[in-house]
Short mmCIF file of C-alpha atoms in Angstrom, two decimals:
data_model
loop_
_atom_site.label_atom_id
_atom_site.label_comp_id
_atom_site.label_asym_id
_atom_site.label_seq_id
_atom_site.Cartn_x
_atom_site.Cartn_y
_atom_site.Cartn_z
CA UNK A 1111 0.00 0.00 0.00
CA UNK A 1112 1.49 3.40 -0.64
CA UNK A 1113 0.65 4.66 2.42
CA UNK A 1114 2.92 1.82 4.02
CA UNK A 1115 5.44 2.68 1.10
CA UNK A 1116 5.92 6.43 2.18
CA UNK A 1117 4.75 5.82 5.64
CA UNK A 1118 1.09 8.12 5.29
CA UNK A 1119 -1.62 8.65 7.02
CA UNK A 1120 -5.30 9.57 6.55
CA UNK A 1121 -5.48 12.34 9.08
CA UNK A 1122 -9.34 11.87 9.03
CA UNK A 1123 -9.12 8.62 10.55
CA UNK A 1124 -6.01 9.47 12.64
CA UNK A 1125 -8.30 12.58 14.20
CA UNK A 1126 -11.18 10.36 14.25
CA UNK A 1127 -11.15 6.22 14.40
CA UNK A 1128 -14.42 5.41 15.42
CA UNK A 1129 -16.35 8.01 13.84
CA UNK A 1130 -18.50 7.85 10.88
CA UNK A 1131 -19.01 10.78 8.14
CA UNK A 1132 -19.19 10.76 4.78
CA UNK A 1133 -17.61 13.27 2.27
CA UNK A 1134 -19.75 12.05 -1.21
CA UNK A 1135 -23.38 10.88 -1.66
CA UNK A 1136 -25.28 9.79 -4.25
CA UNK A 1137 -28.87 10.14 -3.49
CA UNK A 1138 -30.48 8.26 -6.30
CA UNK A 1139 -28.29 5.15 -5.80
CA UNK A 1140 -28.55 6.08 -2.02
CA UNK A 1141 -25.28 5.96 -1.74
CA UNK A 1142 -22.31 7.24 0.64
CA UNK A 1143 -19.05 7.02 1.48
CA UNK A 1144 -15.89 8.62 2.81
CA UNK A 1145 -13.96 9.12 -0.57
CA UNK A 1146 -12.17 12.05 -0.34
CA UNK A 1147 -9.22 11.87 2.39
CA UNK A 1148 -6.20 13.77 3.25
CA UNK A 1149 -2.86 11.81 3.48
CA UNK A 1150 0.14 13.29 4.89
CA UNK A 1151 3.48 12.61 6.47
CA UNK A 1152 3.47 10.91 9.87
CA UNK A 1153 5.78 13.20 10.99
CA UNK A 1154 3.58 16.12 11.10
CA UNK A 1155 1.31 17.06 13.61
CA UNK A 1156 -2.04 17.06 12.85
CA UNK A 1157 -4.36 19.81 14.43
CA UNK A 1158 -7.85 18.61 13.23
CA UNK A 1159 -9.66 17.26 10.19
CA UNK A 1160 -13.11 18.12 9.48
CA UNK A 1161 -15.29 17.20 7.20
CA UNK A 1162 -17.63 19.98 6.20
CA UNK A 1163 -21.19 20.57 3.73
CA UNK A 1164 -20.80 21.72 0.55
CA UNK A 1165 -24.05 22.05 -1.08
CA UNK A 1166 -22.76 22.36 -5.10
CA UNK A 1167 -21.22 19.09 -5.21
CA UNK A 1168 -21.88 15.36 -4.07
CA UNK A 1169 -18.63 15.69 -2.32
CA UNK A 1170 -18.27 17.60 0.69
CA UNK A 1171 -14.70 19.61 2.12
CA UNK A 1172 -12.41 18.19 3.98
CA UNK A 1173 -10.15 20.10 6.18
CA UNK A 1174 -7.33 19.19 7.87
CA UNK A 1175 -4.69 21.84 9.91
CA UNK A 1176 -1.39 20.54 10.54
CA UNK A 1177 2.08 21.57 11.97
CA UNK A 1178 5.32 20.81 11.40
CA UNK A 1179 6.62 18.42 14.06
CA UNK A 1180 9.56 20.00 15.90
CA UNK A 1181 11.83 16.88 14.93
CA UNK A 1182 15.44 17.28 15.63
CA UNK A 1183 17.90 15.98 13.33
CA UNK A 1184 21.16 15.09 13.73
CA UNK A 1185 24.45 17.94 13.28
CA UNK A 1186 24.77 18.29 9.69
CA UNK A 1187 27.30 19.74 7.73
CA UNK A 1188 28.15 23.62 7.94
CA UNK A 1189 28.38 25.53 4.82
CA UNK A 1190 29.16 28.82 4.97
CA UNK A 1191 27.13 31.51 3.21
CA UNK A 1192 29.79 32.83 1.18
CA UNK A 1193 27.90 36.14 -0.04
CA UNK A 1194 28.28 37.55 3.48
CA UNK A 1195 31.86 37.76 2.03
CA UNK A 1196 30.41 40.96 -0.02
CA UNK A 1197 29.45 42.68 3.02
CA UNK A 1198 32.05 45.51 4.13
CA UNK A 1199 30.77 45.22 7.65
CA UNK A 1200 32.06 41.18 8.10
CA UNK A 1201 34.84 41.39 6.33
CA UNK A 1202 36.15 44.75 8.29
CA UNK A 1203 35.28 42.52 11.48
CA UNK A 1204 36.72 39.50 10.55
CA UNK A 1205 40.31 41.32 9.09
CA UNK A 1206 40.32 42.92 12.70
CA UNK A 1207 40.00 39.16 14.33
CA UNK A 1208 42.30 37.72 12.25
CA UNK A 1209 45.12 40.25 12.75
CA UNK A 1210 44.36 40.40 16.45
CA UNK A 1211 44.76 36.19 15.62
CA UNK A 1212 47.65 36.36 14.27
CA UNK A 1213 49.88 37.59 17.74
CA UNK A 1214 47.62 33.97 19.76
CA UNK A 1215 50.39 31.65 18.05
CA UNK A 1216 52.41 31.52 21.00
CA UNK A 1217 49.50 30.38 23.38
CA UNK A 1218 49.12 27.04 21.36
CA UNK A 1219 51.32 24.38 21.25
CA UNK A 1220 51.13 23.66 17.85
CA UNK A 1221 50.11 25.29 14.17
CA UNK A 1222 47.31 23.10 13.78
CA UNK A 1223 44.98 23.88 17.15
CA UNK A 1224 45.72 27.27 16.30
CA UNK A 1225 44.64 27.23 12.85
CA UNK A 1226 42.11 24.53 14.10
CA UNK A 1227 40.65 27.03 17.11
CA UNK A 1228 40.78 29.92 14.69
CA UNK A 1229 37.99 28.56 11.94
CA UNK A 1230 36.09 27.38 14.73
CA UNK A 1231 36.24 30.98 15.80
CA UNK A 1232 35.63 32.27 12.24
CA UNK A 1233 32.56 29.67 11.50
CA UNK A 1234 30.62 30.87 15.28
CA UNK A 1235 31.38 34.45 14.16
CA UNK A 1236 29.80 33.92 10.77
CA UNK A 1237 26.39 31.89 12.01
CA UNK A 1238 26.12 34.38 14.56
CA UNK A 1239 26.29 37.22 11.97
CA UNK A 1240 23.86 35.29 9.44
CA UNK A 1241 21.61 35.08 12.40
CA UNK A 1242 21.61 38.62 12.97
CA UNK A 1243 21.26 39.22 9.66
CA UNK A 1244 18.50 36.89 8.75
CA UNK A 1245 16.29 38.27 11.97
CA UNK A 1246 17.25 42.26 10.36
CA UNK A 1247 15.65 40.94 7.19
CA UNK A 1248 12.47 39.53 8.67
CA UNK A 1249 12.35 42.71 10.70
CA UNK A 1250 12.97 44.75 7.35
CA UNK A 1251 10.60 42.51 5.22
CA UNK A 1252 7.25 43.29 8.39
CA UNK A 1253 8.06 46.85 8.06
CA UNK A 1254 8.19 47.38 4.05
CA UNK A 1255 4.80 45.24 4.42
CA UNK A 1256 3.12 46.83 6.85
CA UNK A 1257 3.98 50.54 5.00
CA UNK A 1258 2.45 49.00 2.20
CA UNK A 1259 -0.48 47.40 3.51
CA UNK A 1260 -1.27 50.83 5.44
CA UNK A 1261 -0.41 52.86 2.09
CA UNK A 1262 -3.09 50.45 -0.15
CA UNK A 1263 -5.38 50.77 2.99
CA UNK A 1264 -6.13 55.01 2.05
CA UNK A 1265 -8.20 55.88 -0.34
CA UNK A 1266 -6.17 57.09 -2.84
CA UNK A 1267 -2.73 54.74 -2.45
CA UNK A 1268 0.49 56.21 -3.85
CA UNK A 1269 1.31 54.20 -6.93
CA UNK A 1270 5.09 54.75 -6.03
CA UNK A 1271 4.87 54.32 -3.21
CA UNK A 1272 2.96 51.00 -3.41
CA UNK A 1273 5.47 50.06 -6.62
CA UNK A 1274 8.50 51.37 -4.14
CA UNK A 1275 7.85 48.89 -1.10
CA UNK A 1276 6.67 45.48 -3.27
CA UNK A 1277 10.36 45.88 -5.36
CA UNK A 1278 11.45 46.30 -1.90
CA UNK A 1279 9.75 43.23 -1.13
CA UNK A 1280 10.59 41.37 -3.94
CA UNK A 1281 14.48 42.16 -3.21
CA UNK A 1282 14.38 40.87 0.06
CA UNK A 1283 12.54 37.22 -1.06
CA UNK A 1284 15.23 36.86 -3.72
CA UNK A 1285 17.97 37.48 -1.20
CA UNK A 1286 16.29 34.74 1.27
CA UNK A 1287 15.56 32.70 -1.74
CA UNK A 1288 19.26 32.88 -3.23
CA UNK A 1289 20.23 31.01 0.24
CA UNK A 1290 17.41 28.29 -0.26
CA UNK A 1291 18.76 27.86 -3.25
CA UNK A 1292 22.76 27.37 -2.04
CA UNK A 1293 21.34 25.21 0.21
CA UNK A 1294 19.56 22.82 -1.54
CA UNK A 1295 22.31 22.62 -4.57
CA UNK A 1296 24.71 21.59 -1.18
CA UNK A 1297 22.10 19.17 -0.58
CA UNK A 1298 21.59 17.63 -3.46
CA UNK A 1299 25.68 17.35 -4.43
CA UNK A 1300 25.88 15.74 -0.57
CA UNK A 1301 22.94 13.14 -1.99
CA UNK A 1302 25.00 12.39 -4.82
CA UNK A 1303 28.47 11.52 -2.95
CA UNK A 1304 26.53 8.64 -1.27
#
C-alpha cells in the first residue's frame, strides 16, 4: 500500500477512528461514502480534520490543519554563506579578528589547534552574523509590508509608493531565496556523494 510505502496517514481517521461521516453521496443510488481523504506525512502534527457541507457538489470539504513536528535531526554539515563575504561590515570585522589572531600563536602548542581554534572561531562568528542578519531581514521585510499594507489601505494609495515597497519586497525574497537555493544545490551534491 502506498501509504505503508511512504509511511502516510489519513489524518481523518487518525483525528477520528471510530467516527463515521461521509464526504460524497449519491442520493439516487442512495449511496455514501468517505472518498475524499487527506494523506500526509506521519511526521507532522495534525491539528484537526473536518469534514464539512458543501451544497454544489456530491462531495463535501475536507479540512485538515497541521504543523510541522519540531523533529530534531542530527548535526549536519556547515556551509558557509559565502555572499556575506560581499558585506564591508564582516569582512572589516573579521580582518580585525584575524590580525588580532595572528599575535595567539604563541598560546598554542602547535600550528594546527591554532589554525584549528581559529575557523572554529571564524565559523561561530559567521552563524552568529547570518543570524543577525536573517532576523534584520524579517524585521525589514514586516516593516516594508506593513507601510504597504497601510499605504493600499487610504483611499487614494500612492502608486510609487505601493510600486516602491513590493520591489522592496521582492528584493528581500530573492535574497532569502538565493540562500534556499545554495542550500539545496549543497544538498543535493551531498545526496550524490553517497
Amino acid at each position: 500500500i502506498l501509504t505503508d510505502k511512504h509511511d502516510m496517514l489519513d489524518s481523518f481517521r487518525s483525528q477520528h477512528p471510530d467516527k463515521v461521516q461521509y464526504t460524497y453521496y449519491n442520493i439516487g443510488y442512495k449511496l455514501s461514502s468517505r472518498l475524499d481523504r487527506i494523506y500526509c506525512n506521519r511526521d507532522l502534527i495534525i491539528n484537526d480534520t473536518t469534514i464539512q457541507n458543501f451544497v454544489f457538489s456530491d462531495h463535501d470539504i475536507m479540512i485538515t490543519t497541521f504543523r510541522i513536528s519540531e523533529k530534531k535531526g542530527g548535526p549536519g554539515i556547515w556551509k558557509m554563506n559565502t555572499s556575506i563575504l560581499k558585506h564591508e561590515n564582516y569582512k572589516i570585522i573579521l580582518n580585525e579578528f584575524l590580525e588580532d589572531w595572528v599575535n595567539t600563536k604563541q598560546e598554542f602548542n602547535d600550528l594546527q589547534t591554532w589554525w584549528d581554534t581559529a575557523k572554529m572561531y571564524i565559523k561561530m562568528f559567521s552563524i552568529n552574523y547570518c543570524v543577525v542578519l536573517n532576523q534584520n531581514l524579517i524585521n525589514l521585510y514586516d516593516t516594508t509590508l506593513q507601510k504597504l499594507n497601510t499605504e493600499n489601505e487610504k483611499d487614494r494609495p500612492n502608486k510609487t509608493k505601493t510600486d516602491q515597497y513590493r520591489k522592496e519586497l521582492e528584493e528581500i525574497d530573492h535574497y532569502k531565496n538565493q540562500g534556499t537555493i545554495i542550500r539545496s544545490k549543497e544538498k543535493d551534491l551531498h545526496n550524490e556523494e553517497k
